[in-house]
GROMACS .gro file of C-alpha atoms in nm:
model
  481
    1MET     CA    1  14.315 -23.640  16.679
    2GLU     CA    2  14.232 -23.975  16.846
    3LYS     CA    3  13.896 -23.863  17.002
    4VAL     CA    4  13.789 -23.710  16.663
    5ILE     CA    5  13.860 -24.046  16.499
    6GLN     CA    6  13.678 -24.243  16.766
    7SER     CA    7  13.375 -24.023  16.744
    8ILE     CA    8  13.360 -24.079  16.369
    9ILE     CA    9  13.398 -24.458  16.426
   10ARG     CA   10  13.102 -24.461  16.653
   11ILE     CA   11  12.862 -24.320  16.384
   12ILE     CA   12  13.006 -24.443  16.062
   13PRO     CA   13  12.815 -24.739  15.926
   14LYS     CA   14  12.934 -25.011  15.690
   15ASN     CA   15  12.900 -24.928  15.328
   16LEU     CA   16  12.641 -25.143  15.139
   17ASN     CA   17  12.764 -25.355  14.837
   18GLY     CA   18  12.761 -25.134  14.526
   19SER     CA   19  12.677 -24.821  14.730
   20CYS     CA   20  12.850 -24.562  14.939
   21LEU     CA   21  12.729 -24.337  15.223
   22VAL     CA   22  12.632 -23.999  15.098
   23LYS     CA   23  12.420 -23.846  15.382
   24SER     CA   24  12.381 -23.910  15.753
   25THR     CA   25  12.103 -23.719  15.924
   26GLU     CA   26  11.946 -23.719  16.268
   27ILE     CA   27  11.582 -23.812  16.277
   28PHE     CA   28  11.393 -23.806  16.599
   29ILE     CA   29  11.145 -24.084  16.692
   30PRO     CA   30  10.842 -23.966  16.872
   31TYR     CA   31  10.743 -24.116  17.213
   32LYS     CA   32  10.454 -24.046  17.442
   33GLU     CA   33  10.575 -24.031  17.808
   34VAL     CA   34  10.283 -24.109  18.036
   35GLY     CA   35  10.204 -24.135  18.408
   36ILE     CA   36   9.958 -24.407  18.491
   37GLU     CA   37   9.708 -24.381  18.760
   38CYS     CA   38   9.619 -24.740  18.867
   39LEU     CA   39   9.533 -24.983  19.148
   40THR     CA   40   9.800 -25.226  19.259
   41ARG     CA   41   9.760 -25.552  19.443
   42GLU     CA   42  10.003 -25.624  19.725
   43VAL     CA   43  10.027 -25.965  19.876
   44THR     CA   44  10.219 -26.013  20.205
   45GLU     CA   45  10.259 -26.284  20.461
   46ILE     CA   46  10.016 -26.233  20.743
   47ASN     CA   47  10.197 -26.101  21.057
   48LEU     CA   48  10.168 -26.290  21.394
   49PHE     CA   49   9.953 -26.010  21.560
   50PHE     CA   50   9.699 -26.003  21.277
   51GLU     CA   51   9.671 -26.384  21.273
   52SER     CA   52   9.628 -26.401  21.649
   53ILE     CA   53   9.336 -26.150  21.644
   54LEU     CA   54   9.175 -26.333  21.361
   55LYS     CA   55   9.206 -26.672  21.539
   56PHE     CA   56   9.056 -26.534  21.864
   57ILE     CA   57   8.761 -26.389  21.661
   58GLU     CA   58   8.726 -26.723  21.490
   59MET     CA   59   8.713 -26.894  21.833
   60GLY     CA   60   8.433 -26.650  21.950
   61VAL     CA   61   8.640 -26.389  22.133
   62GLN     CA   62   8.507 -26.072  21.988
   63ASP     CA   63   8.574 -25.804  22.246
   64ILE     CA   64   8.887 -25.583  22.217
   65ASP     CA   65   8.949 -25.568  22.592
   66GLU     CA   66   8.923 -25.949  22.630
   67ILE     CA   67   9.171 -26.005  22.341
   68ALA     CA   68   9.405 -25.763  22.489
   69GLN     CA   69   9.397 -25.934  22.827
   70ILE     CA   70   9.455 -26.263  22.674
   71LEU     CA   71   9.754 -26.136  22.463
   72GLY     CA   72   9.894 -25.945  22.755
   73VAL     CA   73   9.926 -25.623  22.578
   74GLY     CA   74   9.760 -25.278  22.632
   75TYR     CA   75   9.400 -25.217  22.516
   76ASN     CA   76   9.505 -24.912  22.302
   77ILE     CA   77   9.759 -25.121  22.109
   78VAL     CA   78   9.502 -25.386  22.012
   79LYS     CA   79   9.252 -25.117  21.939
   80GLU     CA   80   9.479 -24.944  21.690
   81VAL     CA   81   9.557 -25.273  21.517
   82VAL     CA   82   9.190 -25.360  21.494
   83VAL     CA   83   9.116 -25.012  21.346
   84ASP     CA   84   9.382 -25.080  21.079
   85MET     CA   85   9.217 -25.423  21.005
   86ILE     CA   86   8.877 -25.262  20.971
   87ASP     CA   87   9.025 -24.995  20.733
   88GLN     CA   88   9.171 -25.283  20.519
   89LYS     CA   89   8.831 -25.472  20.522
   90TYR     CA   90   8.949 -25.767  20.724
   91LEU     CA   91   8.710 -25.687  21.008
   92VAL     CA   92   8.382 -25.501  21.071
   93THR     CA   93   8.216 -25.393  21.401
   94THR     CA   94   7.850 -25.435  21.492
   95GLU     CA   95   7.700 -25.398  21.829
   96ASN     CA   96   8.028 -25.361  22.005
   97ARG     CA   97   8.152 -25.699  21.860
   98ILE     CA   98   8.430 -25.766  21.607
   99ILE     CA   99   8.325 -25.974  21.319
  100MET     CA  100   8.559 -26.133  21.061
  101THR     CA  101   8.482 -26.054  20.690
  102PRO     CA  102   8.525 -26.306  20.400
  103LYS     CA  103   8.847 -26.127  20.318
  104GLY     CA  104   8.968 -26.177  20.674
  105ARG     CA  105   8.868 -26.538  20.663
  106ARG     CA  106   9.068 -26.593  20.337
  107ALA     CA  107   9.370 -26.411  20.491
  108LEU     CA  108   9.352 -26.646  20.795
  109GLU     CA  109   9.319 -26.959  20.566
  110THR     CA  110   9.598 -26.867  20.329
  111ARG     CA  111   9.812 -26.668  20.584
  112LYS     CA  112   9.833 -26.391  20.322
  113LEU     CA  113   9.716 -26.033  20.341
  114VAL     CA  114   9.595 -25.873  20.020
  115THR     CA  115   9.590 -25.489  19.984
  116ILE     CA  116   9.442 -25.289  19.696
  117GLN     CA  117   9.561 -24.937  19.678
  118LYS     CA  118   9.602 -24.651  19.436
  119HIS     CA  119   9.941 -24.593  19.287
  120PHE     CA  120  10.110 -24.390  19.012
  121ILE     CA  121  10.352 -24.546  18.757
  122ASN     CA  122  10.550 -24.259  18.605
  123GLN     CA  123  10.800 -24.230  18.313
  124VAL     CA  124  10.647 -24.494  18.095
  125LEU     CA  125  10.744 -24.446  17.735
  126VAL     CA  126  10.524 -24.541  17.440
  127ASN     CA  127  10.692 -24.557  17.098
  128LEU     CA  128  10.448 -24.373  16.869
  129ILE     CA  129  10.584 -24.556  16.560
  130THR     CA  130  10.613 -24.920  16.675
  131GLY     CA  131  10.370 -24.908  16.974
  132GLU     CA  132  10.636 -25.054  17.203
  133ILE     CA  133  10.603 -24.978  17.570
  134ILE     CA  134  10.921 -24.929  17.779
  135SER     CA  135  11.038 -24.795  18.102
  136GLY     CA  136  11.173 -24.445  18.065
  137ASP     CA  137  11.404 -24.476  18.363
  138GLY     CA  138  11.769 -24.395  18.251
  139ILE     CA  139  11.659 -24.309  17.888
  140SER     CA  140  11.758 -23.971  17.757
  141THR     CA  141  11.483 -23.802  17.569
  142SER     CA  142  11.492 -23.468  17.369
  143LYS     CA  143  11.283 -23.181  17.281
  144VAL     CA  144  11.301 -23.108  16.912
  145GLN     CA  145  11.400 -22.767  16.765
  146LYS     CA  146  11.245 -22.585  16.472
  147ASN     CA  147  11.459 -22.736  16.203
  148ASP     CA  148  11.489 -23.088  16.337
  149ILE     CA  149  11.350 -23.385  16.140
  150CYS     CA  150  11.098 -23.613  16.301
  151LEU     CA  151  10.888 -23.901  16.209
  152ASN     CA  152  10.519 -23.831  16.244
  153GLU     CA  153  10.320 -24.013  16.526
  154GLU     CA  154  10.121 -24.312  16.407
  155VAL     CA  155  10.006 -24.466  16.739
  156ARG     CA  156   9.728 -24.313  16.956
  157VAL     CA  157   9.774 -24.362  17.331
  158ASP     CA  158   9.475 -24.360  17.570
  159ARG     CA  159   9.354 -24.571  17.860
  160GLU     CA  160   9.223 -24.846  17.638
  161TYR     CA  161   9.557 -24.871  17.466
  162LEU     CA  162   9.733 -24.915  17.803
  163GLU     CA  163   9.468 -25.168  17.929
  164ASN     CA  164   9.542 -25.372  17.610
  165HIS     CA  165   9.915 -25.381  17.716
  166HIS     CA  166   9.838 -25.465  18.088
  167SER     CA  167  10.115 -25.738  18.108
  168THR     CA  168  10.386 -25.510  17.959
  169ILE     CA  169  10.296 -25.230  18.205
  170ASN     CA  170  10.288 -25.477  18.493
  171ASP     CA  171  10.643 -25.588  18.393
  172ILE     CA  172  10.758 -25.229  18.410
  173TYR     CA  173  10.598 -25.197  18.737
  174GLN     CA  174  10.774 -25.508  18.867
  175LYS     CA  175  11.097 -25.366  18.749
  176TYR     CA  176  11.046 -25.053  18.951
  177GLN     CA  177  10.978 -25.263  19.258
  178VAL     CA  178  11.299 -25.446  19.223
  179ASP     CA  179  11.490 -25.122  19.174
  180ASP     CA  180  11.324 -24.955  19.482
  181ASN     CA  181  11.346 -25.268  19.707
  182VAL     CA  182  11.681 -25.202  19.873
  183PHE     CA  183  11.654 -25.500  20.117
  184GLY     CA  184  11.539 -25.755  19.853
  185ASN     CA  185  11.226 -25.855  20.066
  186GLN     CA  186  11.074 -26.157  19.870
  187SER     CA  187  10.788 -26.188  20.106
  188ILE     CA  188  10.597 -25.901  19.938
  189THR     CA  189  10.435 -25.950  19.598
  190ARG     CA  190  10.311 -25.636  19.415
  191GLU     CA  191  10.141 -25.641  19.081
  192LEU     CA  192   9.925 -25.417  18.863
  193TYR     CA  193   9.566 -25.465  18.938
  194LYS     CA  194   9.377 -25.215  18.739
  195ILE     CA  195   9.456 -24.923  18.517
  196LEU     CA  196   9.233 -24.609  18.602
  197ASP     CA  197   9.353 -24.331  18.387
  198LEU     CA  198   9.649 -24.133  18.252
  199ALA     CA  199   9.795 -23.914  18.517
  200TYR     CA  200   9.992 -23.699  18.270
  201GLU     CA  201  10.124 -23.723  17.924
  202ARG     CA  202  10.384 -23.538  17.715
  203LEU     CA  203  10.538 -23.579  17.365
  204VAL     CA  204  10.919 -23.652  17.374
  205TYR     CA  205  11.164 -23.766  17.123
  206ILE     CA  206  11.457 -24.017  17.112
  207LYS     CA  207  11.736 -23.951  16.855
  208ASN     CA  208  11.812 -24.197  16.582
  209GLN     CA  209  12.032 -24.179  16.262
  210LEU     CA  210  11.916 -24.210  15.911
  211TYR     CA  211  12.183 -24.319  15.650
  212ILE     CA  212  12.135 -24.260  15.290
  213TYR     CA  213  12.354 -24.461  15.033
  214MET     CA  214  12.392 -24.387  14.667
  215GLY     CA  215  12.492 -24.641  14.405
  216THR     CA  216  12.857 -24.602  14.291
  217ASP     CA  217  12.749 -24.626  13.926
  218THR     CA  218  12.391 -24.493  13.944
  219GLU     CA  219  12.187 -24.233  14.135
  220GLU     CA  220  11.982 -24.496  14.303
  221TYR     CA  221  11.937 -24.456  14.680
  222GLN     CA  222  11.906 -24.696  14.972
  223PHE     CA  223  11.794 -24.582  15.315
  224ALA     CA  224  11.854 -24.729  15.654
  225PHE     CA  225  11.826 -24.643  16.027
  226ASN     CA  226  12.088 -24.701  16.281
  227LYS     CA  227  11.860 -24.879  16.522
  228ASP     CA  228  11.580 -25.047  16.337
  229MET     CA  229  11.589 -25.427  16.388
  230SER     CA  230  11.246 -25.494  16.237
  231GLU     CA  231  11.269 -25.216  15.976
  232GLN     CA  232  10.959 -25.046  16.125
  233TYR     CA  233  11.118 -24.703  16.114
  234ILE     CA  234  11.242 -24.723  15.749
  235ASN     CA  235  10.891 -24.850  15.646
  236CYS     CA  236  10.729 -24.561  15.838
  237PHE     CA  237  10.975 -24.320  15.669
  238TYR     CA  238  10.879 -24.447  15.322
  239ARG     CA  239  10.515 -24.410  15.399
  240GLN     CA  240  10.545 -24.061  15.523
  241VAL     CA  241  10.766 -23.915  15.252
  242LYS     CA  242  10.613 -24.079  14.940
  243ASP     CA  243  10.275 -23.902  14.945
  244ILE     CA  244  10.175 -23.598  15.141
  245VAL     CA  245  10.487 -23.515  15.346
  246PRO     CA  246  10.395 -23.408  15.716
  247PRO     CA  247  10.557 -23.090  15.839
  248SER     CA  248  10.772 -23.291  16.069
  249LEU     CA  249  10.969 -23.433  15.779
  250ASP     CA  250  10.971 -23.118  15.558
  251ASN     CA  251  11.322 -23.032  15.669
  252PHE     CA  252  11.456 -23.353  15.518
  253PHE     CA  253  11.405 -23.173  15.188
  254GLU     CA  254  11.561 -22.864  15.041
  255ARG     CA  255  11.301 -22.583  15.075
  256ASP     CA  256  11.512 -22.295  14.939
  257TYR     CA  257  11.412 -22.319  14.576
  258SER     CA  258  11.650 -22.036  14.463
  259PHE     CA  259  11.932 -22.260  14.611
  260VAL     CA  260  11.790 -22.563  14.436
  261ASN     CA  261  11.805 -22.387  14.093
  262SER     CA  262  12.167 -22.274  14.143
  263HIS     CA  263  12.301 -22.604  14.274
  264LYS     CA  264  12.191 -22.862  14.023
  265SER     CA  265  12.536 -22.908  13.867
  266ARG     CA  266  12.763 -23.174  13.981
  267ASN     CA  267  13.119 -23.124  14.101
  268PRO     CA  268  13.362 -23.361  13.926
  269ILE     CA  269  13.482 -23.653  14.128
  270ASP     CA  270  13.839 -23.737  14.172
  271ASP     CA  271  13.833 -24.112  14.134
  272LYS     CA  272  14.167 -24.181  14.319
  273LEU     CA  273  14.059 -23.959  14.607
  274PHE     CA  274  13.718 -24.130  14.621
  275GLU     CA  275  13.876 -24.477  14.638
  276LYS     CA  276  14.110 -24.367  14.903
  277THR     CA  277  13.809 -24.235  15.111
  278LEU     CA  278  13.613 -24.556  15.058
  279CYS     CA  279  13.913 -24.761  15.172
  280LEU     CA  280  13.951 -24.554  15.492
  281SER     CA  281  13.580 -24.571  15.556
  282LYS     CA  282  13.582 -24.953  15.540
  283VAL     CA  283  13.879 -24.958  15.774
  284LEU     CA  284  13.713 -24.734  16.032
  285SER     CA  285  13.384 -24.928  16.025
  286GLU     CA  286  13.568 -25.252  16.101
  287CYS     CA  287  13.845 -25.143  16.343
  288GLY     CA  288  13.645 -25.107  16.671
  289ASP     CA  289  13.764 -24.831  16.903
  290ARG     CA  290  14.135 -24.890  16.849
  291VAL     CA  291  14.329 -24.601  16.693
  292ASP     CA  292  14.679 -24.692  16.617
  293GLU     CA  293  14.962 -24.495  16.435
  294ASN     CA  294  14.886 -24.648  16.089
  295LEU     CA  295  14.523 -24.550  16.121
  296LEU     CA  296  14.614 -24.200  16.239
  297GLU     CA  297  14.847 -24.151  15.950
  298GLN     CA  298  14.588 -24.283  15.695
  299PHE     CA  299  14.310 -24.063  15.847
  300GLN     CA  300  14.527 -23.746  15.816
  301LYS     CA  301  14.579 -23.754  15.449
  302ARG     CA  302  14.389 -23.549  15.186
  303ARG     CA  303  14.050 -23.713  15.106
  304TYR     CA  304  13.674 -23.658  15.082
  305MET     CA  305  13.473 -23.628  15.393
  306LEU     CA  306  13.390 -23.965  15.543
  307ILE     CA  307  13.031 -23.852  15.638
  308ASP     CA  308  12.843 -23.545  15.518
  309ASN     CA  309  12.884 -23.366  15.850
  310GLU     CA  310  13.238 -23.475  15.947
  311TYR     CA  311  13.319 -23.112  16.032
  312ARG     CA  312  13.096 -23.150  16.356
  313ASN     CA  313  13.340 -23.396  16.492
  314TYR     CA  314  13.627 -23.149  16.471
  315ILE     CA  315  13.433 -22.872  16.625
  316LEU     CA  316  13.296 -23.081  16.913
  317HIS     CA  317  13.644 -23.240  16.983
  318ASN     CA  318  13.847 -22.939  16.900
  319SER     CA  319  14.073 -22.978  17.201
  320ASP     CA  320  14.199 -23.309  17.067
  321PHE     CA  321  14.438 -23.159  16.823
  322SER     CA  322  14.658 -22.857  16.796
  323TRP     CA  323  14.538 -22.541  16.607
  324GLU     CA  324  14.547 -22.164  16.641
  325LYS     CA  325  14.225 -21.994  16.506
  326LEU     CA  326  13.889 -22.104  16.365
  327ILE     CA  327  13.787 -21.973  16.028
  328ILE     CA  328  13.424 -22.020  15.903
  329VAL     CA  329  13.294 -21.901  15.575
  330SER     CA  330  12.929 -21.989  15.473
  331GLY     CA  331  12.624 -21.843  15.331
  332ARG     CA  332  12.418 -22.132  15.486
  333LEU     CA  333  12.516 -22.131  15.856
  334LYS     CA  334  12.163 -22.216  15.973
  335LYS     CA  335  12.165 -22.528  15.757
  336ILE     CA  336  12.520 -22.661  15.852
  337PHE     CA  337  12.525 -22.568  16.227
  338ASP     CA  338  12.285 -22.659  16.501
  339ASN     CA  339  12.252 -22.545  16.862
  340SER     CA  340  12.513 -22.789  16.990
  341ILE     CA  341  12.765 -22.654  16.735
  342TRP     CA  342  12.684 -22.285  16.824
  343ASN     CA  343  12.719 -22.366  17.199
  344GLU     CA  344  13.072 -22.515  17.123
  345ILE     CA  345  13.173 -22.224  16.924
  346LYS     CA  346  13.083 -21.996  17.207
  347ASN     CA  347  13.307 -22.209  17.440
  348ILE     CA  348  13.590 -22.199  17.188
  349SER     CA  349  13.583 -21.821  17.185
  350ARG     CA  350  13.689 -21.807  17.551
  351ASN     CA  351  14.045 -21.904  17.439
  352LYS     CA  352  14.077 -21.863  17.063
  353GLU     CA  353  13.989 -21.629  16.787
  354ILE     CA  354  13.701 -21.720  16.558
  355TYR     CA  355  13.649 -21.553  16.228
  356ILE     CA  356  13.292 -21.591  16.080
  357ILE     CA  357  13.235 -21.464  15.729
  358PHE     CA  358  12.862 -21.476  15.669
  359ASP     CA  359  12.605 -21.383  15.416
  360GLY     CA  360  12.395 -21.096  15.530
  361SER     CA  361  12.107 -21.205  15.311
  362GLU     CA  362  12.069 -21.540  15.504
  363TYR     CA  363  11.744 -21.503  15.696
  364GLY     CA  364  11.801 -21.421  16.064
  365ILE     CA  365  12.168 -21.507  16.075
  366GLU     CA  366  12.288 -21.159  16.139
  367ASN     CA  367  12.068 -21.133  16.453
  368ASP     CA  368  12.173 -21.478  16.570
  369LEU     CA  369  12.542 -21.400  16.532
  370SER     CA  370  12.515 -21.073  16.718
  371LYS     CA  371  12.345 -21.261  17.004
  372LEU     CA  372  12.619 -21.520  17.008
  373LYS     CA  373  12.884 -21.253  17.030
  374ALA     CA  374  12.686 -21.061  17.297
  375ASN     CA  375  12.656 -21.374  17.516
  376SER     CA  376  13.023 -21.476  17.488
  377ILE     CA  377  13.260 -21.405  17.765
  378LYS     CA  378  13.544 -21.280  17.545
  379LYS     CA  379  13.345 -21.089  17.274
  380HIS     CA  380  13.656 -20.966  17.100
  381ASN     CA  381  13.752 -21.323  16.993
  382ILE     CA  382  13.450 -21.342  16.773
  383ILE     CA  383  13.509 -21.139  16.455
  384LEU     CA  384  13.196 -21.118  16.230
  385ILE     CA  385  13.249 -21.020  15.868
  386LYS     CA  386  12.938 -20.965  15.660
  387LYS     CA  387  12.942 -21.042  15.273
  388ARG     CA  388  12.687 -21.091  15.008
  389ASN     CA  389  12.621 -21.382  14.778
  390LEU     CA  390  12.840 -21.637  14.946
  391ASN     CA  391  12.826 -21.966  14.767
  392GLN     CA  392  13.102 -22.155  14.962
  393ASN     CA  393  13.119 -22.340  15.293
  394LYS     CA  394  13.462 -22.360  15.448
  395ILE     CA  395  13.571 -22.458  15.800
  396TYR     CA  396  13.939 -22.419  15.883
  397PHE     CA  397  14.118 -22.494  16.205
  398TYR     CA  398  14.416 -22.294  16.108
  399PRO     CA  399  14.688 -22.429  16.039
  400SER     CA  400  14.595 -22.790  16.103
  401VAL     CA  401  14.275 -22.881  15.918
  402ALA     CA  402  14.082 -22.731  15.620
  403ILE     CA  403  13.742 -22.853  15.522
  404ASP     CA  404  13.578 -22.725  15.202
  405ILE     CA  405  13.221 -22.825  15.172
  406PHE     CA  406  13.021 -22.808  14.851
  407GLU     CA  407  12.652 -22.883  14.833
  408GLU     CA  408  12.461 -23.046  14.548
  409VAL     CA  409  12.093 -23.088  14.495
  410TYR     CA  410  11.953 -23.433  14.402
  411GLU     CA  411  11.592 -23.558  14.357
  412MET     CA  412  11.455 -23.793  14.622
  413PHE     CA  413  11.088 -23.895  14.636
  414LYS     CA  414  11.021 -23.642  14.365
  415ARG     CA  415  11.148 -23.354  14.577
  416PRO     CA  416  11.482 -23.177  14.597
  417ALA     CA  417  11.725 -23.286  14.872
  418THR     CA  418  12.069 -23.151  14.943
  419LEU     CA  419  12.379 -23.362  14.984
  420LYS     CA  420  12.699 -23.223  15.132
  421LYS     CA  421  13.022 -23.339  15.011
  422GLY     CA  422  13.372 -23.204  15.095
  423ILE     CA  423  13.747 -23.225  15.085
  424VAL     CA  424  13.952 -23.240  15.395
  425GLU     CA  425  14.312 -23.116  15.399
  426PHE     CA  426  14.570 -23.177  15.667
  427GLU     CA  427  14.892 -23.073  15.499
  428GLN     CA  428  14.992 -22.735  15.670
  429LYS     CA  429  15.140 -22.585  15.342
  430THR     CA  430  14.804 -22.651  15.173
  431VAL     CA  431  14.603 -22.508  15.467
  432ASP     CA  432  14.821 -22.195  15.451
  433GLU     CA  433  14.755 -22.152  15.082
  434LEU     CA  434  14.381 -22.191  15.118
  435THR     CA  435  14.377 -21.949  15.406
  436VAL     CA  436  14.546 -21.687  15.192
  437GLN     CA  437  14.294 -21.740  14.921
  438ILE     CA  438  14.011 -21.660  15.171
  439GLU     CA  439  14.205 -21.334  15.279
  440ASN     CA  440  14.242 -21.225  14.918
  441ASN     CA  441  13.892 -21.318  14.808
  442TYR     CA  442  13.717 -21.153  15.105
  443ASN     CA  443  13.961 -20.877  15.193
  444VAL     CA  444  14.013 -21.026  15.545
  445ILE     CA  445  14.321 -21.029  15.769
  446PHE     CA  446  14.375 -21.335  15.985
  447GLN     CA  447  14.729 -21.256  16.122
  448SER     CA  448  14.749 -21.192  16.494
  449GLU     CA  449  14.983 -20.894  16.448
  450LYS     CA  450  14.697 -20.730  16.231
  451GLN     CA  451  14.456 -20.751  16.526
  452GLU     CA  452  14.417 -20.376  16.542
  453GLU     CA  453  14.289 -20.361  16.182
  454ASN     CA  454  14.049 -20.644  16.261
  455GLU     CA  455  13.915 -20.442  16.563
  456ILE     CA  456  13.851 -20.143  16.342
  457ARG     CA  457  13.672 -20.354  16.077
  458GLU     CA  458  13.480 -20.515  16.360
  459LYS     CA  459  13.374 -20.184  16.507
  460ARG     CA  460  13.247 -20.066  16.170
  461ASN     CA  461  13.062 -20.395  16.128
  462GLY     CA  462  12.913 -20.353  16.477
  463LYS     CA  463  12.787 -20.004  16.396
  464LYS     CA  464  12.613 -20.147  16.091
  465LEU     CA  465  12.453 -20.416  16.294
  466ASN     CA  466  12.334 -20.155  16.544
  467ARG     CA  467  12.198 -19.923  16.283
  468ASN     CA  468  12.009 -20.209  16.126
  469SER     CA  469  11.875 -20.311  16.466
  470GLY     CA  470  11.767 -19.944  16.524
  471ARG     CA  471  11.596 -19.925  16.184
  472ARG     CA  472  11.409 -20.253  16.263
  473TYR     CA  473  11.304 -20.127  16.608
  474LYS     CA  474  11.174 -19.796  16.464
  475LYS     CA  475  10.986 -19.976  16.197
  476GLU     CA  476  10.826 -20.202  16.457
  477GLN     CA  477  10.724 -19.910  16.674
  478LYS     CA  478  10.579 -19.734  16.376
  479ASN     CA  479  10.372 -20.040  16.283
  480LEU     CA  480  10.253 -20.074  16.637
  481SER     CA  481  10.134 -19.713  16.644
   0.00000   0.00000   0.00000
């Protein structure tokens, strides 16, 4: 259970005075990743060959053959160097004579060569909320999914914006030079000279965490981001949710209004259990990464969920504790699970049985579950059981952990928002009793010796799924014709 606890420690914040954490949700911060087409200025110490040619020209020796004879090298070698110097605008030729340009004269005086050339600086990230410009090297960005919550872009990035931040982009360019310069050659100086245009641009996101606190005595809320030193994110969030909410933040609120109407009542709070949970939360937020026997014992006692999605930590770190089978009951699977959870469930099915009791009326879930099963290596380990009017969320790692989740609707910014609360049980006897209740309530058999009956039920369920798919296919073909 140590990895589960450590994963919670890493994300659990300190409670604010007079308030407790009631919701933790991922919010994605928009960034524009750009490639910059630019001119760079490179200054190097003049090499001896260049300097010698320039000095001879200054003394009036302007014939390539004569310079080659004086230097004692082949004509073709000197000619090749002179051609390079002409290309770099240090020399020009006229009437078979080599003449030094003003640029060449400066190079001879300063013993420095200055080269202007086109260059591309890639993976530059512009924060579309704060306007901060950073190097994208080594930073993990994300693409958002349909149900993800994102702040809406507030900064417009174009060539003019980049030109106004010339110094910052030059610092990024300097960093790239240091990283690429294996030999640490300090005789070369490179700097950003001029920004020409955007070579490419794409919208990416970086994940952040929004914490919502509720007063212990009142329904007053406080909001805070995990990484928000100057509170620019939270101020942006307030601006965007108080008036016309952009589509990117719509999923912060509850949009199923039939669910809203049926979940306005409050579940009674067990004060002793609540105090025990607050105490554990305080210990975890202050203990660092160390998990000792006392903490482990305190963690594995009956309590409320420490964070509203604590169940994720057990699923993602399921190999960290002993259990036999996973039992999931929910009429809102799309709301409580994301892609990372579904991927882990598919991995779990390679070695253990997973029973998923789902609500057939939840939009699209039947099709998603059938795909999940079809794409699993051991399909028989995923048992799908369709029911109607499910109003419970249960996640049991039988016989070790049972999590009962209940959802309540609260008003935030004059719109409904759902908070998940839950009770976590670790006592095996209690987990056994709760599992039997599910079997009785939903006419399900979880015992391994009853596997044959489960397979018969699953085949019947599979036929229903196939018939429904066939009806949908025929209906689509009819509509197309």
